[in-house]
Amino acid sequence: MIKNTHKLAGALGFLLLSLTKPAIASEKPNVIFILTDDLGFNQVGAYGNTPIKTPNLDDIANKGIRFNQAYAGNTVCSPSRVSLFTGRDGRYMTNNSNTVQLVESDITVAHVLKYAGYDTALFGKYSIGSQMGVTDPLAMGFDTWYGMYSILEGHRQYPQILWRDGKKIRITENEGGKKGAYAQELFANEAIEYIEQDRENPFFVMLTFSSPHAELAVPEKYSKQYSFDETPYSGMSTGTPSDKYAAYYPEPVQKPNATLAGMVSALDDYVGQITKALDKKGILDNTIIVFTSDNGPHDEGGADPQYLKAATPYKGQKRDLYDGGIHVPMLIQWPDKIKKSRVDETPWLFADVLPTLADITGVDLNLIPRVKTNGISIKGLLNDSPEPQPERVLYWEFAKQVGDPNSGVIGDTFQAARKGDFKAVRYGVDSDVELYNIIKDPGEKNNLASNYKAMTKEFFELFEKYKD
């Protein structure tokens, strides 16, 4: 009798566990992290001063949090993405140039969320894994992968080759000079199909668009709504390079400003399709949607960031450590926790994403071997009663390549840091430290180094410590 009672209790316990396991899993939020490529701070309508139409992104801002003081991990693609994936700022990075890649021992945000029981997927541009089977997305924590592998593959809006779970696939719609399949639409469609699937586990999706990075190209339905002053870009069509990037972007573009604006509007449309898919599936409320950019706006392939005021009100652009190169749009929506929209002025950066998601999903990073992060969790900001964050120093370092931006030959090393309202930059280890009040002087026009000598010395000592 006792034996039968134990069997019955065991069966009931197993049944109870079976019934509650999906419910427990469903309590954890789904996460969709949308990363754009070279989108400037002021190229989203919610930031207030752009002719580019982004109604779906504005809707996310109107329902969630618009962060005004958020930063990328770097001013170019690869180190910014490695920072995002691993939770490290420039102090913990072994290489702050665009040649950096993940290494086999790295623990990524995807690995961390696997510890939390998540299904993980990457759709879009990768560009930070150099060895298939060792540092490709599947080896770096993702269960599902569709998109571009190498950094140069990301230069094509109508690719002939993409990758699915480690295998090359032909995009026949783009073969023979045809332009039948737009990369960003393919990535969005894959993400939507993934969202629509039934699963027991929560999911983590990284949707990493490869635009509005050059080449400048977009389906006409997005670009034809814009009419700007235009300077046609000739690329290599005349036999003479139109600029230093022409070898990478040889095709001419008749209306580069309208094309780039259309590329942003296309991304906005795809984001709208994704939110609708989440809503239709009934999981929008418990899904964290993050939208941001890997660095500031570019001037490649005919793009004119000055004309479109892409980084306004900040100085500089991609490859600068003035804020125009690293200060990025950052929108977060999470209806279950963020019920009142707001604008948040807390400074934070890509290195904080991994610890934040670990905190939200209940993962103790101290228990995960080989995790090396110096970011902090900003979970306390992602609700309607935000908790003040501790003041700290944010740091960036950029090792610029000589001549060709992809030459692999490292030249000057630039450094930047921010503490509170003050931002310091040093353009080369032999250059003077510049100091700005980034809140009062977002254009970094008024160098205060001689006015605040003690603070300038503090930043100088920081730069000296990490210059090598």
GROMACS .gro file of N, CA and C in nm, residues 282-373:
model
  276
  282GLY      N    1  -0.015   3.644  -3.023
  282GLY     CA    2  -0.056   3.662  -2.885
  282GLY      C    3   0.058   3.671  -2.786
  283ILE      N    4   0.177   3.707  -2.835
  283ILE     CA    5   0.295   3.711  -2.748
  283ILE      C    6   0.362   3.847  -2.744
  284LEU      N    7   0.296   3.948  -2.799
  284LEU     CA    8   0.358   4.080  -2.803
  284LEU      C    9   0.384   4.136  -2.663
  285ASP      N   10   0.288   4.118  -2.573
  285ASP     CA   11   0.301   4.181  -2.441
  285ASP      C   12   0.423   4.130  -2.365
  286ASN      N   13   0.454   4.002  -2.380
  286ASN     CA   14   0.566   3.945  -2.306
  286ASN      C   15   0.689   3.927  -2.396
  287THR      N   16   0.706   4.018  -2.489
  287THR     CA   17   0.824   4.019  -2.574
  287THR      C   18   0.897   4.151  -2.560
  288ILE      N   19   1.026   4.142  -2.531
  288ILE     CA   20   1.112   4.260  -2.528
  288ILE      C   21   1.160   4.287  -2.670
  289ILE      N   22   1.130   4.404  -2.722
  289ILE     CA   23   1.179   4.444  -2.854
  289ILE      C   24   1.281   4.555  -2.834
  290VAL      N   25   1.401   4.532  -2.884
  290VAL     CA   26   1.507   4.633  -2.879
  290VAL      C   27   1.541   4.672  -3.021
  291PHE      N   28   1.549   4.801  -3.047
  291PHE     CA   29   1.588   4.850  -3.179
  291PHE      C   30   1.702   4.949  -3.163
  292THR      N   31   1.812   4.925  -3.238
  292THR     CA   32   1.927   5.015  -3.227
  292THR      C   33   2.014   5.004  -3.352
  293SER      N   34   2.133   5.064  -3.347
  293SER     CA   35   2.228   5.066  -3.459
  293SER      C   36   2.367   5.034  -3.408
  294ASP      N   37   2.450   4.975  -3.495
  294ASP     CA   38   2.584   4.934  -3.451
  294ASP      C   39   2.685   5.048  -3.444
  295ASN      N   40   2.655   5.160  -3.508
  295ASN     CA   41   2.741   5.278  -3.501
  295ASN      C   42   2.672   5.392  -3.575
  296GLY      N   43   2.743   5.504  -3.589
  296GLY     CA   44   2.685   5.621  -3.654
  296GLY      C   45   2.674   5.608  -3.804
  297PRO      N   46   2.620   5.711  -3.871
  297PRO     CA   47   2.593   5.705  -4.014
  297PRO      C   48   2.719   5.712  -4.098
  298HIS      N   49   2.712   5.652  -4.218
  298HIS     CA   50   2.827   5.646  -4.309
  298HIS      C   51   2.812   5.748  -4.421
  299ASP      N   52   2.925   5.767  -4.494
  299ASP     CA   53   2.922   5.853  -4.614
  299ASP      C   54   2.969   5.775  -4.736
  300GLU      N   55   2.937   5.647  -4.741
  300GLU     CA   56   2.987   5.557  -4.845
  300GLU      C   57   2.883   5.536  -4.954
  301GLY      N   58   2.931   5.507  -5.074
  301GLY     CA   59   2.842   5.471  -5.184
  301GLY      C   60   2.747   5.580  -5.228
  302GLY      N   61   2.781   5.706  -5.197
  302GLY     CA   62   2.696   5.818  -5.235
  302GLY      C   63   2.616   5.876  -5.120
  303ALA      N   64   2.622   5.814  -5.004
  303ALA     CA   65   2.545   5.864  -4.889
  303ALA      C   66   2.599   5.999  -4.842
  304ASP      N   67   2.510   6.086  -4.801
  304ASP     CA   68   2.546   6.220  -4.754
  304ASP      C   69   2.481   6.243  -4.617
  305PRO      N   70   2.550   6.202  -4.509
  305PRO     CA   71   2.490   6.215  -4.376
  305PRO      C   72   2.464   6.359  -4.335
  306GLN      N   73   2.539   6.452  -4.392
  306GLN     CA   74   2.517   6.593  -4.357
  306GLN      C   75   2.385   6.642  -4.413
  307TYR      N   76   2.353   6.603  -4.537
  307TYR     CA   77   2.230   6.648  -4.599
  307TYR      C   78   2.108   6.601  -4.521
  308LEU      N   79   2.110   6.476  -4.479
  308LEU     CA   80   1.996   6.419  -4.406
  308LEU      C   81   2.006   6.440  -4.256
  309LYS      N   82   2.108   6.516  -4.211
  309LYS     CA   83   2.127   6.545  -4.069
  309LYS      C   84   2.123   6.416  -3.986
  310ALA      N   85   2.196   6.316  -4.036
  310ALA     CA   86   2.183   6.181  -3.983
  310ALA      C   87   2.227   6.167  -3.839
  311ALA      N   88   2.325   6.245  -3.796
  311ALA     CA   89   2.376   6.233  -3.659
  311ALA      C   90   2.335   6.350  -3.570
  312THR      N   91   2.257   6.443  -3.622
  312THR     CA   92   2.216   6.562  -3.547
  312THR      C   93   2.157   6.523  -3.410
  313PRO      N   94   2.197   6.588  -3.302
  313PRO     CA   95   2.278   6.710  -3.291
  313PRO      C   96   2.427   6.684  -3.267
  314TYR      N   97   2.471   6.562  -3.296
  314TYR     CA   98   2.606   6.524  -3.258
  314TYR      C   99   2.708   6.544  -3.370
  315LYS      N  100   2.832   6.558  -3.331
  315LYS     CA  101   2.943   6.580  -3.423
  315LYS      C  102   3.000   6.447  -3.470
  316GLY      N  103   3.034   6.440  -3.598
  316GLY     CA  104   3.101   6.323  -3.649
  316GLY      C  105   3.007   6.219  -3.708
  317GLN      N  106   3.064   6.106  -3.746
  317GLN     CA  107   2.991   5.999  -3.812
  317GLN      C  108   3.069   5.869  -3.790
  318LYS      N  109   3.033   5.767  -3.864
  318LYS     CA  110   3.105   5.640  -3.858
  318LYS      C  111   3.256   5.664  -3.869
  319ARG      N  112   3.333   5.593  -3.789
  319ARG     CA  113   3.479   5.601  -3.776
  319ARG      C  114   3.525   5.721  -3.691
  320ASP      N  115   3.431   5.791  -3.629
  320ASP     CA  116   3.463   5.896  -3.532
  320ASP      C  117   3.428   5.848  -3.392
  321LEU      N  118   3.504   5.896  -3.293
  321LEU     CA  119   3.464   5.875  -3.154
  321LEU      C  120   3.401   6.000  -3.094
  322TYR      N  121   3.384   6.106  -3.175
  322TYR     CA  122   3.287   6.207  -3.136
  322TYR      C  123   3.150   6.139  -3.137
  323ASP      N  124   3.054   6.196  -3.068
  323ASP     CA  125   2.930   6.124  -3.044
  323ASP      C  126   2.856   6.084  -3.170
  324GLY      N  127   2.875   6.156  -3.280
  324GLY     CA  128   2.808   6.117  -3.404
  324GLY      C  129   2.844   5.979  -3.451
  325GLY      N  130   2.959   5.929  -3.408
  325GLY     CA  131   3.003   5.795  -3.449
  325GLY      C  132   2.957   5.683  -3.359
  326ILE      N  133   2.917   5.716  -3.235
  326ILE     CA  134   2.886   5.610  -3.138
  326ILE      C  135   2.753   5.627  -3.066
  327HIS      N  136   2.696   5.747  -3.071
  327HIS     CA  137   2.570   5.776  -3.002
  327HIS      C  138   2.456   5.731  -3.094
  328VAL      N  139   2.378   5.631  -3.054
  328VAL     CA  140   2.286   5.565  -3.146
  328VAL      C  141   2.141   5.570  -3.095
  329PRO      N  142   2.046   5.554  -3.187
  329PRO     CA  143   1.907   5.540  -3.143
  329PRO      C  144   1.892   5.411  -3.063
  330MET      N  145   1.807   5.414  -2.962
  330MET     CA  146   1.783   5.294  -2.880
  330MET      C  147   1.639   5.299  -2.830
  331LEU      N  148   1.557   5.211  -2.882
  331LEU     CA  149   1.416   5.201  -2.844
  331LEU      C  150   1.390   5.064  -2.784
  332ILE      N  151   1.318   5.061  -2.673
  332ILE     CA  152   1.283   4.933  -2.610
  332ILE      C  153   1.135   4.933  -2.574
  333GLN      N  154   1.067   4.828  -2.618
  333GLN     CA  155   0.926   4.807  -2.585
  333GLN      C  156   0.912   4.674  -2.513
  334TRP      N  157   0.836   4.673  -2.403
  334TRP     CA  158   0.808   4.551  -2.328
  334TRP      C  159   0.676   4.574  -2.257
  335PRO      N  160   0.564   4.552  -2.323
  335PRO     CA  161   0.434   4.593  -2.268
  335PRO      C  162   0.402   4.539  -2.130
  336ASP      N  163   0.448   4.418  -2.098
  336ASP     CA  164   0.420   4.362  -1.965
  336ASP      C  165   0.484   4.442  -1.853
  337LYS      N  166   0.595   4.507  -1.880
  337LYS     CA  167   0.669   4.578  -1.776
  337LYS      C  168   0.671   4.729  -1.797
  338ILE      N  169   0.664   4.772  -1.924
  338ILE     CA  170   0.670   4.915  -1.955
  338ILE      C  171   0.533   4.956  -2.007
  339LYS      N  172   0.451   5.008  -1.920
  339LYS     CA  173   0.314   5.042  -1.956
  339LYS      C  174   0.297   5.191  -1.984
  340LYS      N  175   0.395   5.270  -1.943
  340LYS     CA  176   0.392   5.415  -1.967
  340LYS      C  177   0.516   5.453  -2.048
  341SER      N  178   0.494   5.512  -2.161
  341SER     CA  179   0.609   5.550  -2.243
  341SER      C  180   0.686   5.663  -2.175
  342ARG      N  181   0.816   5.668  -2.202
  342ARG     CA  182   0.897   5.777  -2.146
  342ARG      C  183   1.026   5.792  -2.227
  343VAL      N  184   1.088   5.906  -2.205
  343VAL     CA  185   1.222   5.932  -2.258
  343VAL      C  186   1.319   5.917  -2.141
  344ASP      N  187   1.423   5.839  -2.159
  344ASP     CA  188   1.519   5.811  -2.052
  344ASP      C  189   1.655   5.868  -2.089
  345GLU      N  190   1.718   5.936  -1.995
  345GLU     CA  191   1.845   6.004  -2.021
  345GLU      C  192   1.964   5.931  -1.958
  346THR      N  193   1.948   5.806  -1.919
  346THR     CA  194   2.057   5.730  -1.857
  346THR      C  195   2.161   5.690  -1.961
  347PRO      N  196   2.288   5.722  -1.941
  347PRO     CA  197   2.391   5.674  -2.034
  347PRO      C  198   2.417   5.524  -2.014
  348TRP      N  199   2.419   5.450  -2.123
  348TRP     CA  200   2.458   5.309  -2.119
  348TRP      C  201   2.503   5.268  -2.258
  349LEU      N  202   2.556   5.146  -2.270
  349LEU     CA  203   2.618   5.106  -2.396
  349LEU      C  204   2.603   4.957  -2.420
  350PHE      N  205   2.648   4.911  -2.536
  350PHE     CA  206   2.627   4.774  -2.581
  350PHE      C  207   2.678   4.670  -2.480
  351ALA      N  208   2.785   4.700  -2.409
  351ALA     CA  209   2.841   4.604  -2.313
  351ALA      C  210   2.739   4.566  -2.206
  352ASP      N  211   2.635   4.649  -2.188
  352ASP     CA  212   2.536   4.623  -2.083
  352ASP      C  213   2.426   4.526  -2.127
  353VAL      N  214   2.419   4.494  -2.255
  353VAL     CA  215   2.309   4.411  -2.304
  353VAL      C  216   2.316   4.270  -2.248
  354LEU      N  217   2.432   4.206  -2.254
  354LEU     CA  218   2.444   4.068  -2.205
  354LEU      C  219   2.410   4.058  -2.056
  355PRO      N  220   2.471   4.140  -1.968
  355PRO     CA  221   2.434   4.130  -1.827
  355PRO      C  222   2.287   4.163  -1.800
  356THR      N  223   2.230   4.253  -1.879
  356THR     CA  224   2.088   4.287  -1.860
  356THR      C  225   1.998   4.170  -1.891
  357LEU      N  226   2.022   4.105  -2.006
  357LEU     CA  227   1.939   3.990  -2.043
  357LEU      C  228   1.962   3.872  -1.950
  358ALA      N  229   2.084   3.857  -1.900
  358ALA     CA  230   2.109   3.753  -1.800
  358ALA      C  231   2.028   3.780  -1.675
  359ASP      N  232   2.025   3.904  -1.632
  359ASP     CA  233   1.951   3.944  -1.513
  359ASP      C  234   1.801   3.921  -1.532
  360ILE      N  235   1.748   3.961  -1.645
  360ILE     CA  236   1.605   3.946  -1.672
  360ILE      C  237   1.564   3.799  -1.675
  361THR      N  238   1.650   3.714  -1.730
  361THR     CA  239   1.614   3.574  -1.748
  361THR      C  240   1.663   3.484  -1.635
  362GLY      N  241   1.721   3.542  -1.531
  362GLY     CA  242   1.758   3.465  -1.413
  362GLY      C  243   1.886   3.386  -1.424
  363VAL      N  244   1.979   3.430  -1.506
  363VAL     CA  245   2.106   3.360  -1.520
  363VAL      C  246   2.212   3.429  -1.435
  364ASP      N  247   2.277   3.354  -1.347
  364ASP     CA  248   2.386   3.404  -1.266
  364ASP      C  249   2.516   3.391  -1.345
  365LEU      N  250   2.569   3.502  -1.391
  365LEU     CA  251   2.690   3.498  -1.474
  365LEU      C  252   2.810   3.442  -1.399
  366ASN      N  253   2.806   3.447  -1.267
  366ASN     CA  254   2.917   3.392  -1.189
  366ASN      C  255   2.926   3.240  -1.201
  367LEU      N  256   2.818   3.179  -1.246
  367LEU     CA  257   2.816   3.033  -1.255
  367LEU      C  258   2.846   2.982  -1.396
  368ILE      N  259   2.867   3.075  -1.491
  368ILE     CA  260   2.894   3.035  -1.629
  368ILE      C  261   3.044   3.043  -1.656
  369PRO      N  262   3.107   2.932  -1.690
  369PRO     CA  263   3.252   2.935  -1.718
  369PRO      C  264   3.286   3.029  -1.834
  370ARG      N  265   3.397   3.099  -1.822
  370ARG     CA  266   3.460   3.179  -1.927
  370ARG      C  267   3.388   3.310  -1.959
  371VAL      N  268   3.281   3.342  -1.887
  371VAL     CA  269   3.218   3.472  -1.911
  371VAL      C  270   3.314   3.582  -1.868
  372LYS      N  271   3.332   3.680  -1.955
  372LYS     CA  272   3.418   3.794  -1.923
  372LYS      C  273   3.349   3.919  -1.972
  373THR      N  274   3.282   3.988  -1.880
  373THR     CA  275   3.209   4.108  -1.916
  373THR      C  276   3.234   4.217  -1.814
   0.00000   0.00000   0.00000
